[in-house]
Amino acid sequence: QVQLVESGGGSVQAGGSLRLSCTMSGYTFPYNVGYMAWFRQAPGKDREGVAAIGYTADTTPYADSVKGRFTISRDNAADTLYLQMNSLKPDDTAMYYCAAGRRSGTLGLDSHAYQYWGQGTQVTVSS
């Protein structure tokens, strides 16, 4: 059973930075977890795709709201996904989730394309 465990969340002032990590375990075939992504959900709002990355990291789509501020990366040898978040804003406050899915179709930020999810890590940005 694939397991995803996020870490690195916390509270920070606006303009600050945080680095989220997501460690993956329990998979048999890398193809089944070839696509990975970060999503977030703020209270009272729908879950939003933040950034995604393929196994070779050749494409990395981002939500417009985080372009130029967030960077997604992965270390396949360590089975770890990262999200570097800079210039944080209060609007970035949310529970952040790591997701993994089968390498199929176009890499994107549709939550339905991801079969495995972590429990989330809270990010709070104060003004």
Short mmCIF file of C-alpha atoms in Angstrom, two decimals:
data_model
loop_
_atom_site.label_atom_id
_atom_site.label_comp_id
_atom_site.label_asym_id
_atom_site.label_seq_id
_atom_site.Cartn_x
_atom_site.Cartn_y
_atom_site.Cartn_z
CA GLN A 1 0.00 0.00 0.00
CA VAL A 2 1.42 3.36 -1.04
CA GLN A 3 1.89 5.76 1.83
CA LEU A 4 2.67 9.47 1.63
CA VAL A 5 3.79 11.42 4.68
CA GLU A 6 4.12 15.21 4.58
CA SER A 7 6.26 17.34 6.85
CA GLY A 8 7.62 20.87 7.06
CA GLY A 9 4.47 22.86 7.65
CA GLY A 10 4.25 25.54 10.28
CA SER A 11 3.52 29.17 11.01
CA VAL A 12 5.40 31.96 9.31
CA GLN A 13 5.01 35.69 8.74
CA ALA A 14 4.15 37.09 5.33
CA GLY A 15 7.22 37.24 3.13
CA GLY A 16 8.77 34.23 4.80
CA SER A 17 9.62 30.80 3.45
CA LEU A 18 8.87 27.18 4.18
CA ARG A 19 9.94 23.90 2.60
CA LEU A 20 7.50 21.03 2.56
CA SER A 21 8.59 17.43 2.15
CA CYS A 22 6.63 14.31 1.28
CA THR A 23 8.14 10.87 1.74
CA MET A 24 6.66 7.98 -0.22
CA SER A 25 6.78 4.28 0.59
CA GLY A 26 5.05 1.01 -0.18
CA TYR A 27 4.90 1.21 -3.96
CA THR A 28 5.89 -1.64 -6.24
CA PHE A 29 6.15 -0.03 -9.66
CA PRO A 30 7.52 3.51 -10.11
CA TYR A 31 5.14 3.87 -13.07
CA ASN A 32 2.21 3.85 -10.67
CA VAL A 33 3.52 6.85 -8.79
CA GLY A 34 5.22 8.59 -11.70
CA TYR A 35 3.22 11.79 -11.30
CA MET A 36 3.36 13.69 -8.02
CA ALA A 37 1.78 16.93 -6.95
CA TRP A 38 0.97 19.29 -4.13
CA PHE A 39 -2.57 20.40 -3.42
CA ARG A 40 -3.94 22.70 -0.76
CA GLN A 41 -7.25 23.38 0.87
CA ALA A 42 -8.17 26.40 2.94
CA PRO A 43 -11.17 26.38 5.29
CA GLY A 44 -14.39 26.78 3.35
CA LYS A 45 -12.67 26.47 -0.03
CA ASP A 46 -12.26 23.70 -2.58
CA ARG A 47 -9.04 21.75 -2.86
CA GLU A 48 -6.65 23.52 -5.23
CA GLY A 49 -3.79 22.12 -7.24
CA VAL A 50 -0.56 23.96 -6.48
CA ALA A 51 2.15 22.25 -8.53
CA ALA A 52 2.90 18.92 -10.19
CA ILE A 53 5.97 17.09 -11.40
CA GLY A 54 6.69 14.09 -13.59
CA TYR A 55 9.18 11.33 -12.85
CA THR A 56 11.88 13.01 -14.91
CA ALA A 57 10.86 16.52 -13.82
CA ASP A 58 10.78 17.66 -17.44
CA THR A 59 7.48 19.48 -16.88
CA THR A 60 6.25 21.23 -13.76
CA PRO A 61 2.87 22.94 -14.07
CA TYR A 62 2.01 25.49 -11.40
CA ALA A 63 -1.14 27.27 -10.32
CA ASP A 64 -1.05 30.90 -11.42
CA SER A 65 -1.33 32.01 -7.80
CA VAL A 66 2.06 30.50 -6.90
CA LYS A 67 4.10 30.93 -10.08
CA GLY A 68 7.44 32.57 -9.38
CA ARG A 69 7.15 31.95 -5.63
CA PHE A 70 6.89 28.16 -5.24
CA THR A 71 9.19 25.48 -6.66
CA ILE A 72 8.36 21.78 -6.81
CA SER A 73 11.10 19.17 -7.01
CA ARG A 74 11.61 15.47 -6.34
CA ASP A 75 14.41 13.14 -5.36
CA ASN A 76 13.53 9.76 -6.85
CA ALA A 77 16.38 7.97 -5.10
CA ALA A 78 15.04 9.17 -1.76
CA ASP A 79 11.36 8.78 -2.74
CA THR A 80 10.77 12.34 -1.62
CA LEU A 81 8.80 15.24 -3.06
CA TYR A 82 9.49 18.84 -2.08
CA LEU A 83 7.76 22.19 -2.27
CA GLN A 84 9.88 25.26 -1.66
CA MET A 85 7.59 28.16 -0.81
CA ASN A 86 8.99 31.69 -0.84
CA SER A 87 7.40 35.11 -0.46
CA LEU A 88 4.51 33.55 1.39
CA LYS A 89 1.24 35.44 1.65
CA PRO A 90 -1.69 35.09 4.08
CA ASP A 91 -3.71 33.68 1.15
CA ASP A 92 -1.31 30.71 1.11
CA THR A 93 -2.68 29.59 4.47
CA ALA A 94 -4.09 26.08 4.00
CA MET A 95 -3.63 22.41 4.63
CA TYR A 96 -1.12 21.17 2.07
CA TYR A 97 -1.42 17.64 0.68
CA CYS A 98 1.01 15.50 -1.24
CA ALA A 99 -0.44 13.29 -3.98
CA ALA A 100 0.90 10.61 -6.31
CA GLY A 101 -0.59 9.02 -9.37
CA ARG A 102 -0.07 6.76 -12.34
CA ARG A 103 2.04 8.13 -15.16
CA SER A 104 -0.76 8.41 -17.67
CA GLY A 105 -1.93 11.22 -19.90
CA THR A 106 -0.87 14.82 -19.55
CA LEU A 107 0.62 15.88 -16.22
CA GLY A 108 -1.69 18.35 -14.54
CA LEU A 109 -3.42 19.65 -11.44
CA ASP A 110 -6.66 17.68 -11.63
CA SER A 111 -7.06 15.92 -8.30
CA HIS A 112 -8.88 13.02 -9.96
CA ALA A 113 -5.64 11.99 -11.68
CA TYR A 114 -3.99 11.13 -8.36
CA GLN A 115 -4.75 7.88 -6.58
CA TYR A 116 -2.66 8.28 -3.44
CA TRP A 117 -2.83 11.06 -0.88
CA GLY A 118 -1.06 12.05 2.31
CA GLN A 119 -2.73 13.29 5.49
CA GLY A 120 -1.63 16.88 5.01
CA THR A 121 0.54 19.44 6.77
CA GLN A 122 -0.75 22.83 7.91
CA VAL A 123 0.77 26.06 6.64
CA THR A 124 -0.27 29.30 8.33
CA VAL A 125 0.93 32.66 7.10
CA SER A 126 0.26 35.71 9.25
CA SER A 127 0.24 39.31 8.04
#
